[in-house]
Amino acid sequence: PNIPFQMLLRGANAVGYTNYPDNVVYKFCELSVQVGMDIFRVFDSLNYLPNLVVGMEAAGKAGGIVEAAISYTGDVSDPSRKKYDLKYYTNLADELVKAGTHVLCIKDMAGLLKPTAARLLITALRDKHPDIPIHIHTHDTAGAGVATMLTCAESAVVASLQGTKLDTGLNLNNVSEYSAYWEQTRTLYAPFECTTTMKSGNADVYLNEIPGGQYTNLQFQAYS
């Protein structure tokens, strides 16, 4: 009862793959809060602002914490890629803050956010919005996720921060016990892993830019 629960809300699509009337989205959020949901990460895969705002208002009216998410694509550190540049993301963030979000989220579904781009993006967002919490969600498809997280947050990664001003003070031996536990646990679930063709990081994602959820769906369909 004392742990905040978070869910993903697809804006005007609620938790489905179709459009719903606004009153359905509002009622869904109301009932979700009643049964114990706390935080609503609201996103739209195309960053379509009207869809985002419907979900944000529904979650907020229900009494939930609103975490508006910006779906990340492209590479803000590459000046030749102009469609989704830094200004695109900062402008969208401005609109989400204006719409009343409590938390700002960068939702990097394909794991495309490189460390250099992360530094540019998070610095720009923090400069414009010094008081709002920023939450970074990435996929480690290319294997660069840890470096990106260090660049974004520079906290909570125990071994990498030892001896720095951000040292967590956690004992690495204790952390290693958790690692051993999860290594064994994963073997129990191995038969159910759907990414049977990709067991490690793969930098191909920087070329195909396929989000993690889409990759697993595509792989399963092709395999079937």
Short mmCIF file of C-alpha atoms in Angstrom, two decimals:
data_model
loop_
_atom_site.label_atom_id
_atom_site.label_comp_id
_atom_site.label_asym_id
_atom_site.label_seq_id
_atom_site.Cartn_x
_atom_site.Cartn_y
_atom_site.Cartn_z
CA PRO A 1 0.00 0.00 0.00
CA ASN A 2 2.91 2.41 0.50
CA ILE A 3 4.58 1.86 -2.89
CA PRO A 4 3.47 4.14 -5.77
CA PHE A 5 2.09 2.15 -8.72
CA GLN A 6 2.63 3.42 -12.25
CA MET A 7 0.91 2.52 -15.49
CA LEU A 8 1.24 3.45 -19.15
CA LEU A 9 -1.65 5.36 -20.70
CA ARG A 10 -1.77 5.80 -24.48
CA GLY A 11 -3.41 9.21 -24.28
CA ALA A 12 -6.77 9.18 -26.04
CA ASN A 13 -6.25 5.47 -26.78
CA ALA A 14 -6.26 4.62 -23.05
CA VAL A 15 -4.82 1.08 -22.89
CA GLY A 16 -6.03 -0.08 -26.30
CA TYR A 17 -5.04 0.25 -29.93
CA THR A 18 -8.00 2.34 -30.98
CA ASN A 19 -9.58 5.70 -30.26
CA TYR A 20 -12.08 5.87 -27.40
CA PRO A 21 -14.59 8.59 -26.58
CA ASP A 22 -13.15 11.04 -24.08
CA ASN A 23 -15.67 10.04 -21.40
CA VAL A 24 -14.40 6.44 -21.57
CA VAL A 25 -10.81 7.58 -20.99
CA TYR A 26 -11.89 9.78 -18.08
CA LYS A 27 -13.91 6.99 -16.47
CA PHE A 28 -11.08 4.50 -16.94
CA CYS A 29 -8.63 6.80 -15.14
CA GLU A 30 -11.15 7.48 -12.38
CA LEU A 31 -11.63 3.75 -11.74
CA SER A 32 -7.87 3.11 -11.97
CA VAL A 33 -7.17 5.61 -9.21
CA GLN A 34 -9.97 4.14 -7.10
CA VAL A 35 -8.40 0.67 -7.20
CA GLY A 36 -4.89 1.88 -6.38
CA MET A 37 -3.11 3.34 -9.42
CA ASP A 38 -0.97 6.38 -8.59
CA ILE A 39 1.15 7.54 -11.52
CA PHE A 40 0.03 7.73 -15.16
CA ARG A 41 2.76 7.89 -17.79
CA VAL A 42 0.85 9.39 -20.70
CA PHE A 43 2.27 9.08 -24.19
CA ASP A 44 1.36 9.11 -27.86
CA SER A 45 3.61 7.25 -30.30
CA LEU A 46 3.49 10.21 -32.71
CA ASN A 47 3.71 12.87 -29.97
CA TYR A 48 0.31 14.14 -31.11
CA LEU A 49 -0.41 16.83 -28.54
CA PRO A 50 -4.26 16.70 -28.54
CA ASN A 51 -4.14 12.96 -27.79
CA LEU A 52 -1.62 13.53 -25.01
CA VAL A 53 -3.66 16.29 -23.42
CA VAL A 54 -6.81 14.13 -23.25
CA GLY A 55 -4.93 11.48 -21.28
CA MET A 56 -3.20 14.05 -19.08
CA GLU A 57 -6.44 15.77 -18.18
CA ALA A 58 -8.20 12.46 -17.52
CA ALA A 59 -5.44 11.22 -15.21
CA GLY A 60 -5.14 14.57 -13.45
CA LYS A 61 -8.88 14.97 -12.89
CA ALA A 62 -8.97 11.46 -11.40
CA GLY A 63 -6.35 12.51 -8.84
CA GLY A 64 -3.38 10.73 -10.39
CA ILE A 65 0.18 11.97 -10.81
CA VAL A 66 0.63 12.93 -14.46
CA GLU A 67 3.90 11.96 -16.13
CA ALA A 68 3.70 13.24 -19.69
CA ALA A 69 6.06 11.38 -22.01
CA ILE A 70 7.82 12.51 -25.18
CA SER A 71 8.53 9.64 -27.56
CA TYR A 72 12.15 10.02 -28.68
CA THR A 73 13.46 9.24 -32.14
CA GLY A 74 16.27 10.44 -34.38
CA ASP A 75 19.49 11.87 -32.93
CA VAL A 76 19.59 15.40 -31.53
CA SER A 77 23.40 15.29 -31.57
CA ASP A 78 23.45 14.93 -35.39
CA PRO A 79 22.96 18.39 -37.01
CA SER A 80 22.09 16.77 -40.35
CA ARG A 81 18.92 15.25 -38.88
CA LYS A 82 16.60 18.22 -38.77
CA LYS A 83 13.07 16.82 -38.41
CA TYR A 84 13.37 15.75 -34.77
CA ASP A 85 15.97 18.21 -33.55
CA LEU A 86 16.54 19.70 -30.12
CA LYS A 87 14.05 22.49 -30.72
CA TYR A 88 11.33 19.95 -31.58
CA TYR A 89 11.72 18.28 -28.18
CA THR A 90 12.06 21.46 -26.12
CA ASN A 91 8.99 22.97 -27.79
CA LEU A 92 6.98 19.82 -27.07
CA ALA A 93 8.19 19.82 -23.48
CA ASP A 94 7.05 23.43 -23.14
CA GLU A 95 3.55 22.44 -24.27
CA LEU A 96 3.38 19.49 -21.86
CA VAL A 97 4.51 21.61 -18.92
CA LYS A 98 1.98 24.25 -19.93
CA ALA A 99 -0.70 21.52 -19.97
CA GLY A 100 0.07 20.76 -16.33
CA THR A 101 2.25 17.67 -16.23
CA HIS A 102 3.76 16.85 -12.84
CA VAL A 103 6.71 14.91 -14.30
CA LEU A 104 8.36 15.13 -17.72
CA CYS A 105 9.39 11.82 -19.30
CA ILE A 106 11.60 11.02 -22.27
CA LYS A 107 10.39 7.70 -23.64
CA ASP A 108 13.18 6.23 -25.76
CA MET A 109 11.40 3.09 -26.96
CA ALA A 110 14.04 2.07 -29.50
CA GLY A 111 17.12 2.80 -27.38
CA LEU A 112 18.30 5.52 -29.77
CA LEU A 113 19.27 8.09 -27.15
CA LYS A 114 23.08 8.20 -27.27
CA PRO A 115 25.10 9.68 -24.39
CA THR A 116 26.02 12.86 -26.29
CA ALA A 117 22.43 13.39 -27.38
CA ALA A 118 21.25 12.71 -23.84
CA ARG A 119 23.52 15.40 -22.46
CA LEU A 120 22.24 17.93 -25.00
CA LEU A 121 18.59 17.03 -24.48
CA ILE A 122 18.50 16.79 -20.70
CA THR A 123 20.61 19.93 -20.26
CA ALA A 124 18.24 21.86 -22.53
CA LEU A 125 15.15 20.56 -20.74
CA ARG A 126 16.60 21.23 -17.29
CA ASP A 127 17.64 24.75 -18.24
CA LYS A 128 14.12 25.56 -19.43
CA HIS A 129 12.32 23.73 -16.63
CA PRO A 130 14.53 23.76 -13.51
CA ASP A 131 11.84 22.59 -11.09
CA ILE A 132 10.09 19.72 -12.84
CA PRO A 133 11.23 16.11 -12.30
CA ILE A 134 12.64 14.54 -15.47
CA HIS A 135 12.29 10.77 -15.95
CA ILE A 136 14.30 8.96 -18.64
CA HIS A 137 13.07 5.65 -20.02
CA THR A 138 15.30 3.85 -22.50
CA HIS A 139 15.81 0.40 -23.97
CA ASP A 140 19.29 -1.11 -23.96
CA THR A 141 18.94 -2.52 -27.46
CA ALA A 142 22.33 -1.26 -28.62
CA GLY A 143 24.06 -1.89 -25.28
CA ALA A 144 24.70 1.82 -24.67
CA GLY A 145 21.91 2.30 -22.16
CA VAL A 146 24.13 2.41 -19.06
CA ALA A 147 26.31 5.14 -20.56
CA THR A 148 23.21 7.09 -21.50
CA MET A 149 21.75 6.75 -18.01
CA LEU A 150 25.00 7.95 -16.44
CA THR A 151 24.95 10.95 -18.70
CA CYS A 152 21.30 11.67 -17.92
CA ALA A 153 21.13 11.13 -14.21
CA GLU A 154 24.65 10.37 -12.96
CA SER A 155 23.18 8.53 -9.99
CA ALA A 156 22.28 5.04 -8.69
CA VAL A 157 24.75 3.07 -10.78
CA VAL A 158 26.85 1.79 -7.92
CA ALA A 159 30.15 0.55 -9.38
CA SER A 160 30.49 3.34 -11.93
CA LEU A 161 30.12 6.01 -9.26
CA GLN A 162 32.49 4.69 -6.58
CA GLY A 163 35.06 7.31 -5.64
CA THR A 164 33.09 10.17 -7.21
CA LYS A 165 31.11 12.91 -5.49
CA LEU A 166 27.99 10.91 -6.36
CA ASP A 167 29.17 7.69 -4.66
CA THR A 168 26.04 5.87 -3.47
CA GLY A 169 27.75 4.32 -0.45
CA LEU A 170 26.24 0.94 -1.29
CA ASN A 171 28.37 -2.15 -0.76
CA LEU A 172 29.15 -3.73 -4.13
CA ASN A 173 29.22 -7.23 -2.57
CA ASN A 174 25.60 -6.80 -1.54
CA VAL A 175 24.69 -5.66 -5.03
CA SER A 176 26.45 -8.70 -6.49
CA GLU A 177 24.15 -10.99 -4.49
CA TYR A 178 21.22 -9.51 -6.36
CA SER A 179 23.04 -10.07 -9.65
CA ALA A 180 23.55 -13.74 -8.82
CA TYR A 181 19.88 -14.09 -7.92
CA TRP A 182 18.67 -12.58 -11.18
CA GLU A 183 21.12 -14.60 -13.27
CA GLN A 184 19.54 -17.77 -11.92
CA THR A 185 16.02 -16.41 -12.17
CA ARG A 186 16.45 -15.59 -15.83
CA THR A 187 17.30 -19.21 -16.65
CA LEU A 188 13.84 -20.22 -15.38
CA TYR A 189 12.17 -17.83 -17.80
CA ALA A 190 14.47 -18.49 -20.77
CA PRO A 191 11.92 -20.74 -22.56
CA PHE A 192 9.50 -17.81 -22.68
CA GLU A 193 11.87 -15.19 -24.06
CA CYS A 194 10.53 -13.97 -27.38
CA THR A 195 13.72 -12.29 -28.56
CA THR A 196 15.23 -15.67 -29.40
CA THR A 197 17.46 -14.19 -32.11
CA MET A 198 19.01 -11.38 -30.04
CA LYS A 199 20.73 -12.31 -26.80
CA SER A 200 22.90 -9.20 -26.42
CA GLY A 201 23.13 -5.57 -27.40
CA ASN A 202 22.91 -4.84 -31.13
CA ALA A 203 23.93 -1.51 -32.66
CA ASP A 204 21.75 -2.24 -35.73
CA VAL A 205 19.01 -0.36 -33.88
CA TYR A 206 20.74 2.90 -34.81
CA LEU A 207 19.99 2.02 -38.44
CA ASN A 208 16.55 0.40 -38.27
CA GLU A 209 15.29 2.45 -35.27
CA ILE A 210 12.77 -0.25 -34.31
CA PRO A 211 11.27 0.17 -30.79
CA GLY A 212 11.71 -2.77 -28.42
CA GLY A 213 8.03 -3.72 -28.32
CA GLN A 214 7.77 -3.60 -32.10
CA TYR A 215 10.93 -5.70 -32.46
CA THR A 216 9.58 -8.50 -30.26
CA ASN A 217 6.22 -8.47 -32.05
CA LEU A 218 7.90 -8.55 -35.46
CA GLN A 219 10.30 -11.30 -34.44
CA PHE A 220 7.50 -13.46 -33.03
CA GLN A 221 5.36 -13.01 -36.16
CA ALA A 222 8.25 -13.82 -38.47
CA TYR A 223 9.20 -16.86 -36.40
CA SER A 224 5.59 -18.10 -36.44
#
